[in-house]
PDB file of C-alpha atoms in Angstrom:
ATOM      1  CA  MET A  62     143.975 137.675  68.998  1.00 95.00           C
ATOM      2  CA  LYS A  63     146.343 135.036  67.636  1.00 98.00           C
ATOM      3  CA  TYR A  64     149.147 135.231  70.202  1.00 98.00           C
ATOM      4  CA  LYS A  65     149.998 136.591  73.616  1.00 98.00           C
ATOM      5  CA  LEU A  66     153.146 137.570  75.467  1.00 98.00           C
ATOM      6  CA  THR A  67     154.301 134.950  77.956  1.00 98.00           C
ATOM      7  CA  ASP A  68     155.961 135.506  81.310  1.00 96.00           C
ATOM      8  CA  GLU A  69     159.211 134.221  79.824  1.00 98.00           C
ATOM      9  CA  THR A  70     161.393 137.296  79.390  1.00 97.00           C
ATOM     10  CA  LYS A  71     164.995 138.225  78.795  1.00 95.00           C
ATOM     11  CA  GLU A  72     166.896 141.457  78.516  1.00 95.00           C
ATOM     12  CA  PHE A  73     168.478 142.246  75.177  1.00 92.00           C
ATOM     13  CA  PHE A  74     170.430 145.471  74.655  1.00 90.00           C
ATOM     14  CA  GLY A  75     168.451 147.093  77.443  1.00 92.00           C
ATOM     15  CA  LYS A  76     165.123 145.896  76.027  1.00 93.00           C
ATOM     16  CA  VAL A  77     162.861 143.492  77.928  1.00 97.00           C
ATOM     17  CA  MET A  78     161.856 140.853  75.397  1.00 97.00           C
ATOM     18  CA  HIS A  79     158.872 138.533  75.772  1.00 98.00           C
ATOM     19  CA  ARG A  80     158.517 135.069  74.324  1.00 98.00           C
ATOM     20  CA  ILE A  81     155.227 134.764  72.434  1.00 98.00           C
ATOM     21  CA  VAL A  82     152.778 131.843  72.283  1.00 98.00           C
ATOM     22  CA  CYS A  83     149.953 131.129  69.830  1.00 98.00           C
ATOM     23  CA  VAL A  84     146.442 131.244  71.337  1.00 98.00           C
ATOM     24  CA  THR A  85     144.407 130.978  68.095  1.00 98.00           C
ATOM     25  CA  ALA A  86     145.556 128.618  65.355  1.00 98.00           C
ATOM     26  CA  PHE A  87     146.422 130.153  61.979  1.00 97.00           C
ATOM     27  CA  ALA A  88     148.320 129.047  58.882  1.00 95.00           C
ATOM     28  CA  SER A  89     150.724 126.317  60.094  1.00 93.00           C
ATOM     29  CA  VAL A  90     150.888 127.635  63.666  1.00 97.00           C
ATOM     30  CA  ALA A  91     148.958 125.643  66.280  1.00 98.00           C
ATOM     31  CA  VAL A  92     147.559 126.726  69.621  1.00 98.00           C
ATOM     32  CA  GLY A  93     150.304 126.414  72.207  1.00 98.00           C
ATOM     33  CA  ASP A  94     153.180 126.808  69.737  1.00 98.00           C
ATOM     34  CA  THR A  95     155.801 129.091  71.206  1.00 98.00           C
ATOM     35  CA  GLY A  96     157.296 131.732  68.984  1.00 98.00           C
ATOM     36  CA  GLY A  97     160.239 134.072  69.106  1.00 98.00           C
ATOM     37  CA  TRP A  98     160.774 137.278  71.023  1.00 98.00           C
ATOM     38  CA  VAL A  99     159.109 140.685  70.808  1.00 98.00           C
ATOM     39  CA  GLU A 100     159.342 143.778  72.952  1.00 98.00           C
ATOM     40  CA  SER A 101     155.593 144.453  72.726  1.00 97.00           C
ATOM     41  CA  GLU A 102     152.486 143.593  70.735  1.00 97.00           C
ATOM     42  CA  ASN A 103     153.269 146.608  68.557  1.00 98.00           C
ATOM     43  CA  ASN A 104     156.077 144.567  67.000  1.00 98.00           C
ATOM     44  CA  LEU A 105     153.925 141.769  65.587  1.00 98.00           C
ATOM     45  CA  SER A 106     150.447 142.190  64.127  1.00 98.00           C
ATOM     46  CA  GLN A 107     147.596 140.203  65.658  1.00 98.00           C
ATOM     47  CA  GLU A 108     146.093 140.013  62.161  1.00 97.00           C
ATOM     48  CA  GLY A 109     147.145 138.057  59.102  1.00 96.00           C
ATOM     49  CA  ASN A 110     149.612 135.155  59.201  1.00 98.00           C
ATOM     50  CA  ALA A 111     152.691 137.108  60.278  1.00 98.00           C
ATOM     51  CA  TRP A 112     154.787 135.223  62.823  1.00 98.00           C
ATOM     52  CA  VAL A 113     158.063 135.430  64.726  1.00 98.00           C
ATOM     53  CA  SER A 114     159.663 132.149  65.745  1.00 98.00           C
ATOM     54  CA  GLY A 115     162.846 130.414  66.814  1.00 97.00           C
ATOM     55  CA  ASN A 116     165.300 132.756  68.474  1.00 97.00           C
ATOM     56  CA  ALA A 117     164.273 135.694  66.269  1.00 98.00           C
ATOM     57  CA  LYS A 118     163.821 139.100  67.914  1.00 98.00           C
ATOM     58  CA  VAL A 119     161.671 142.071  66.908  1.00 98.00           C
ATOM     59  CA  TYR A 120     161.925 145.225  68.989  1.00 98.00           C
ATOM     60  CA  GLY A 121     162.009 148.997  69.055  1.00 97.00           C
ATOM     61  CA  ASN A 122     159.424 150.476  66.690  1.00 98.00           C
ATOM     62  CA  ALA A 123     159.835 147.641  64.208  1.00 98.00           C
ATOM     63  CA  GLU A 124     156.710 145.995  62.788  1.00 98.00           C
ATOM     64  CA  VAL A 125     156.079 142.583  61.267  1.00 98.00           C
ATOM     65  CA  TYR A 126     152.708 142.168  59.579  1.00 98.00           C
ATOM     66  CA  GLY A 127     150.833 140.682  56.631  1.00 98.00           C
ATOM     67  CA  ASN A 128     152.050 137.132  56.042  1.00 98.00           C
ATOM     68  CA  ALA A 129     155.668 137.934  56.844  1.00 98.00           C
ATOM     69  CA  LYS A 130     157.836 135.562  58.855  1.00 98.00           C
ATOM     70  CA  VAL A 131     160.895 136.291  60.957  1.00 98.00           C
ATOM     71  CA  TYR A 132     162.743 133.291  62.320  1.00 98.00           C
ATOM     72  CA  GLY A 133     166.074 131.645  63.057  1.00 98.00           C
ATOM     73  CA  ASN A 134     168.381 134.142  64.767  1.00 98.00           C
ATOM     74  CA  ALA A 135     167.140 137.092  62.733  1.00 98.00           C
ATOM     75  CA  GLU A 136     166.656 140.546  64.243  1.00 98.00           C
ATOM     76  CA  VAL A 137     164.278 143.290  63.132  1.00 98.00           C
ATOM     77  CA  TYR A 138     164.509 146.591  64.992  1.00 98.00           C
ATOM     78  CA  GLY A 139     164.566 150.364  64.778  1.00 97.00           C
ATOM     79  CA  ASN A 140     161.700 151.570  62.587  1.00 98.00           C
ATOM     80  CA  ALA A 141     162.003 148.660  60.180  1.00 98.00           C
ATOM     81  CA  GLU A 142     158.987 147.004  58.562  1.00 98.00           C
ATOM     82  CA  VAL A 143     158.672 143.442  57.283  1.00 98.00           C
ATOM     83  CA  SER A 144     155.425 142.752  55.445  1.00 98.00           C
ATOM     84  CA  GLY A 145     153.727 140.969  52.570  1.00 98.00           C
ATOM     85  CA  ASN A 146     155.002 137.415  52.173  1.00 98.00           C
ATOM     86  CA  ALA A 147     158.553 138.394  53.094  1.00 98.00           C
ATOM     87  CA  ASP A 148     160.844 136.084  55.070  1.00 98.00           C
ATOM     88  CA  VAL A 149     163.745 137.240  57.239  1.00 98.00           C
ATOM     89  CA  TYR A 150     165.803 134.456  58.760  1.00 98.00           C
ATOM     90  CA  GLY A 151     169.220 133.021  59.528  1.00 98.00           C
ATOM     91  CA  ASN A 152     171.401 135.667  61.149  1.00 98.00           C
ATOM     92  CA  ALA A 153     169.942 138.465  59.035  1.00 98.00           C
ATOM     93  CA  GLU A 154     169.276 141.941  60.424  1.00 98.00           C
ATOM     94  CA  VAL A 155     166.751 144.505  59.209  1.00 98.00           C
ATOM     95  CA  SER A 156     166.908 147.870  60.946  1.00 98.00           C
ATOM     96  CA  GLY A 157     166.714 151.641  60.645  1.00 98.00           C
ATOM     97  CA  ASN A 158     163.863 152.694  58.361  1.00 98.00           C
ATOM     98  CA  ALA A 159     164.354 149.713  56.084  1.00 98.00           C
ATOM     99  CA  GLU A 160     161.420 147.916  54.475  1.00 98.00           C
ATOM    100  CA  VAL A 161     161.256 144.303  53.334  1.00 98.00           C
ATOM    101  CA  SER A 162     158.071 143.373  51.481  1.00 98.00           C
ATOM    102  CA  GLY A 163     156.523 141.394  48.655  1.00 98.00           C
ATOM    103  CA  ASN A 164     157.993 137.897  48.333  1.00 98.00           C
ATOM    104  CA  ALA A 165     161.445 139.071  49.319  1.00 98.00           C
ATOM    105  CA  GLU A 166     163.819 136.990  51.407  1.00 98.00           C
ATOM    106  CA  VAL A 167     166.647 138.287  53.573  1.00 98.00           C
ATOM    107  CA  TYR A 168     168.833 135.636  55.144  1.00 98.00           C
ATOM    108  CA  GLY A 169     172.322 134.415  55.971  1.00 97.00           C
ATOM    109  CA  ASN A 170     174.403 137.213  57.463  1.00 97.00           C
ATOM    110  CA  ALA A 171     172.746 139.853  55.305  1.00 98.00           C
ATOM    111  CA  GLU A 172     171.950 143.307  56.670  1.00 98.00           C
ATOM    112  CA  VAL A 173     169.310 145.708  55.370  1.00 98.00           C
ATOM    113  CA  TYR A 174     169.173 149.124  57.004  1.00 98.00           C
ATOM    114  CA  GLY A 175     169.011 152.868  56.538  1.00 97.00           C
ATOM    115  CA  ASN A 176     166.168 153.749  54.161  1.00 98.00           C
ATOM    116  CA  ALA A 177     166.766 150.684  52.015  1.00 98.00           C
ATOM    117  CA  GLU A 178     163.876 148.772  50.461  1.00 98.00           C
ATOM    118  CA  VAL A 179     163.871 145.110  49.468  1.00 98.00           C
ATOM    119  CA  SER A 180     160.771 143.967  47.607  1.00 98.00           C
ATOM    120  CA  GLY A 181     159.415 141.834  44.793  1.00 97.00           C
ATOM    121  CA  ASN A 182     161.040 138.417  44.551  1.00 97.00           C
ATOM    122  CA  ALA A 183     164.458 139.642  45.595  1.00 98.00           C
ATOM    123  CA  LYS A 184     166.733 137.459  47.694  1.00 98.00           C
ATOM    124  CA  VAL A 185     169.348 139.272  49.771  1.00 98.00           C
ATOM    125  CA  TYR A 186     171.681 136.833  51.455  1.00 98.00           C
ATOM    126  CA  GLY A 187     175.200 135.828  52.396  1.00 96.00           C
ATOM    127  CA  ASP A 188     177.224 138.814  53.550  1.00 97.00           C
ATOM    128  CA  ALA A 189     175.224 141.379  51.576  1.00 98.00           C
ATOM    129  CA  ASP A 190     174.931 144.850  53.081  1.00 98.00           C
ATOM    130  CA  VAL A 191     172.018 146.777  51.531  1.00 98.00           C
ATOM    131  CA  SER A 192     171.727 150.240  53.012  1.00 97.00           C
ATOM    132  CA  GLY A 193     171.355 153.955  52.378  1.00 97.00           C
ATOM    133  CA  ASP A 194     168.518 154.640  49.947  1.00 97.00           C
ATOM    134  CA  ALA A 195     169.101 151.483  47.912  1.00 98.00           C
ATOM    135  CA  LYS A 196     166.124 149.696  46.360  1.00 98.00           C
ATOM    136  CA  VAL A 197     166.373 146.002  45.565  1.00 98.00           C
ATOM    137  CA  SER A 198     163.441 144.334  43.800  1.00 98.00           C
ATOM    138  CA  LYS A 199     165.326 141.484  42.153  1.00 96.00           C
ATOM    139  CA  SER A 200     168.488 139.630  43.069  1.00 93.00           C
ATOM    140  CA  SER A 201     170.495 141.235  40.252  1.00 95.00           C
ATOM    141  CA  ASP A 202     169.981 144.664  41.852  1.00 97.00           C
ATOM    142  CA  TYR A 203     173.027 144.169  44.057  1.00 98.00           C
ATOM    143  CA  ALA A 204     176.368 142.395  44.031  1.00 98.00           C
ATOM    144  CA  VAL A 205     178.708 141.290  46.813  1.00 98.00           C
ATOM    145  CA  TYR A 206     182.488 141.236  46.480  1.00 98.00           C
ATOM    146  CA  LYS A 207     185.301 140.160  48.765  1.00 98.00           C
ATOM    147  CA  ASN A 208     188.416 142.133  49.576  1.00 98.00           C
ATOM    148  CA  THR A 209     191.033 139.428  48.956  1.00 97.00           C
ATOM    149  CA  TRP A 210     194.006 141.792  49.084  1.00 97.00           C
ATOM    150  CA  SER A 211     193.919 142.980  52.699  1.00 94.00           C
ATOM    151  CA  SER A 212     190.937 142.851  55.084  1.00 95.00           C
ATOM    152  CA  MET A 213     189.138 139.820  53.572  1.00 97.00           C
ATOM    153  CA  ARG A 214     185.828 141.555  54.322  1.00 96.00           C
ATOM    154  CA  TYR A 215     182.848 141.596  51.998  1.00 98.00           C
ATOM    155  CA  PHE A 216     181.474 144.732  50.390  1.00 98.00           C
ATOM    156  CA  THR A 217     178.299 145.475  48.446  1.00 98.00           C
ATOM    157  CA  TRP A 218     177.271 147.422  45.357  1.00 98.00           C
ATOM    158  CA  THR A 219     173.625 148.413  44.777  1.00 98.00           C
ATOM    159  CA  ARG A 220     172.292 149.101  41.301  1.00 98.00           C
ATOM    160  CA  SER A 221     169.494 151.577  42.078  1.00 97.00           C
ATOM    161  CA  ASN A 222     171.873 154.280  43.300  1.00 97.00           C
ATOM    162  CA  ASP A 223     175.184 152.911  41.951  1.00 98.00           C
ATOM    163  CA  LYS A 224     176.763 153.074  45.397  1.00 98.00           C
ATOM    164  CA  TRP A 225     179.149 150.954  47.403  1.00 98.00           C
ATOM    165  CA  ARG A 226     179.076 149.947  51.066  1.00 98.00           C
ATOM    166  CA  VAL A 227     182.562 149.065  52.305  1.00 98.00           C
ATOM    167  CA  GLY A 228     182.683 148.965  56.101  1.00 96.00           C
ATOM    168  CA  CYS A 229     181.814 152.480  57.267  1.00 95.00           C
ATOM    169  CA  PHE A 230     182.225 153.904  53.763  1.00 97.00           C
ATOM    170  CA  TYR A 231     179.118 154.487  51.656  1.00 97.00           C
ATOM    171  CA  GLY A 232     179.296 156.310  48.370  1.00 98.00           C
ATOM    172  CA  THR A 233     180.067 156.254  44.665  1.00 98.00           C
ATOM    173  CA  GLY A 234     182.724 154.149  43.025  1.00 98.00           C
ATOM    174  CA  GLU A 235     184.737 157.282  42.302  1.00 98.00           C
ATOM    175  CA  LYS A 236     184.776 158.259  45.976  1.00 98.00           C
ATOM    176  CA  LEU A 237     185.607 154.693  47.001  1.00 98.00           C
ATOM    177  CA  ILE A 238     188.653 154.630  44.736  1.00 98.00           C
ATOM    178  CA  GLU A 239     189.746 158.034  46.016  1.00 98.00           C
ATOM    179  CA  LYS A 240     189.497 156.868  49.614  1.00 98.00           C
ATOM    180  CA  ALA A 241     191.227 153.562  48.890  1.00 98.00           C
ATOM    181  CA  TYR A 242     194.273 155.275  47.343  1.00 98.00           C
ATOM    182  CA  LYS A 243     194.669 157.264  50.545  1.00 97.00           C
ATOM    183  CA  ASP A 244     195.067 153.951  52.356  1.00 96.00           C
ATOM    184  CA  SER A 245     197.567 152.414  49.938  1.00 97.00           C
ATOM    185  CA  LYS A 246     198.363 152.050  46.258  1.00 98.00           C
ATOM    186  CA  LEU A 247     197.455 148.364  46.378  1.00 98.00           C
ATOM    187  CA  SER A 248     194.076 149.117  47.916  1.00 98.00           C
ATOM    188  CA  GLY A 249     193.412 151.844  45.373  1.00 98.00           C
ATOM    189  CA  ASP A 250     194.418 149.686  42.420  1.00 98.00           C
ATOM    190  CA  CYS A 251     192.292 146.766  43.593  1.00 98.00           C
ATOM    191  CA  TYR A 252     189.145 148.756  44.339  1.00 98.00           C
ATOM    192  CA  LYS A 253     189.586 150.598  41.052  1.00 98.00           C
ATOM    193  CA  ALA A 254     189.690 147.260  39.209  1.00 98.00           C
ATOM    194  CA  VAL A 255     186.503 146.049  40.913  1.00 98.00           C
ATOM    195  CA  VAL A 256     184.633 149.307  40.283  1.00 98.00           C
ATOM    196  CA  GLU A 257     185.683 149.387  36.623  1.00 98.00           C
ATOM    197  CA  MET A 258     184.636 145.760  36.203  1.00 98.00           C
ATOM    198  CA  ARG A 259     181.249 146.538  37.772  1.00 98.00           C
ATOM    199  CA  ASN A 260     180.807 149.540  35.481  1.00 97.00           C
ATOM    200  CA  LYS A 261     181.585 147.419  32.443  1.00 97.00           C
ATOM    201  CA  LEU A 262     179.133 144.709  33.546  1.00 97.00           C
ATOM    202  CA  THR A 263     176.406 147.318  34.074  1.00 96.00           C
ATOM    203  CA  GLU A 264     177.089 148.682  30.584  1.00 95.00           C
ATOM    204  CA  LEU A 265     176.868 145.216  29.046  1.00 96.00           C
ATOM    205  CA  GLU A 266     173.689 144.374  30.966  1.00 93.00           C
ATOM    206  CA  SER A 267     172.057 147.563  29.738  1.00 89.00           C
ATOM    207  CA  ALA A 268     172.955 146.979  26.091  1.00 84.00           C
TER     208      ALA A 268
END
């Protein structure tokens, strides 16, 4: 047993979270070091070097194991799994049935959810939104763009399924353009330009 739940608790979205404390030294964690927050011991393995620290929270059916680390203000929840040597930190969120493994890093304001998988040496960061059934194993497997013509929000393209996540929309470039034109001609023209540029880049990268 490498850690235990302390009596320090707080409620978070209806979940009672427990601060953890190390009771057996491992890796760079010393006896007495306080960690982050978990709902139960099911959220963080007692084996390996996996650790949750800072203000990070792991809850629901989520699991952190192997040598994975979750820290900063990161959240891992739902049925998500973080394993291997993966790091999740900053304000990142991993949820749903998502999996982060290998040497992958998810950080910044990035979100990984749905049935998405991030693995290998991939780094998902900034305002990236990797979701659906996307698979990212290297950093070039996704791209983030900014809507500079109206909402100023960021949106994400994923290579494995050639789909776009724009707010609540998730689908192909063709469907995105179709939806955008229903909003306005400007929106349609701009999204069309971005999608066509992405298609051309993919073609060049595959040559």
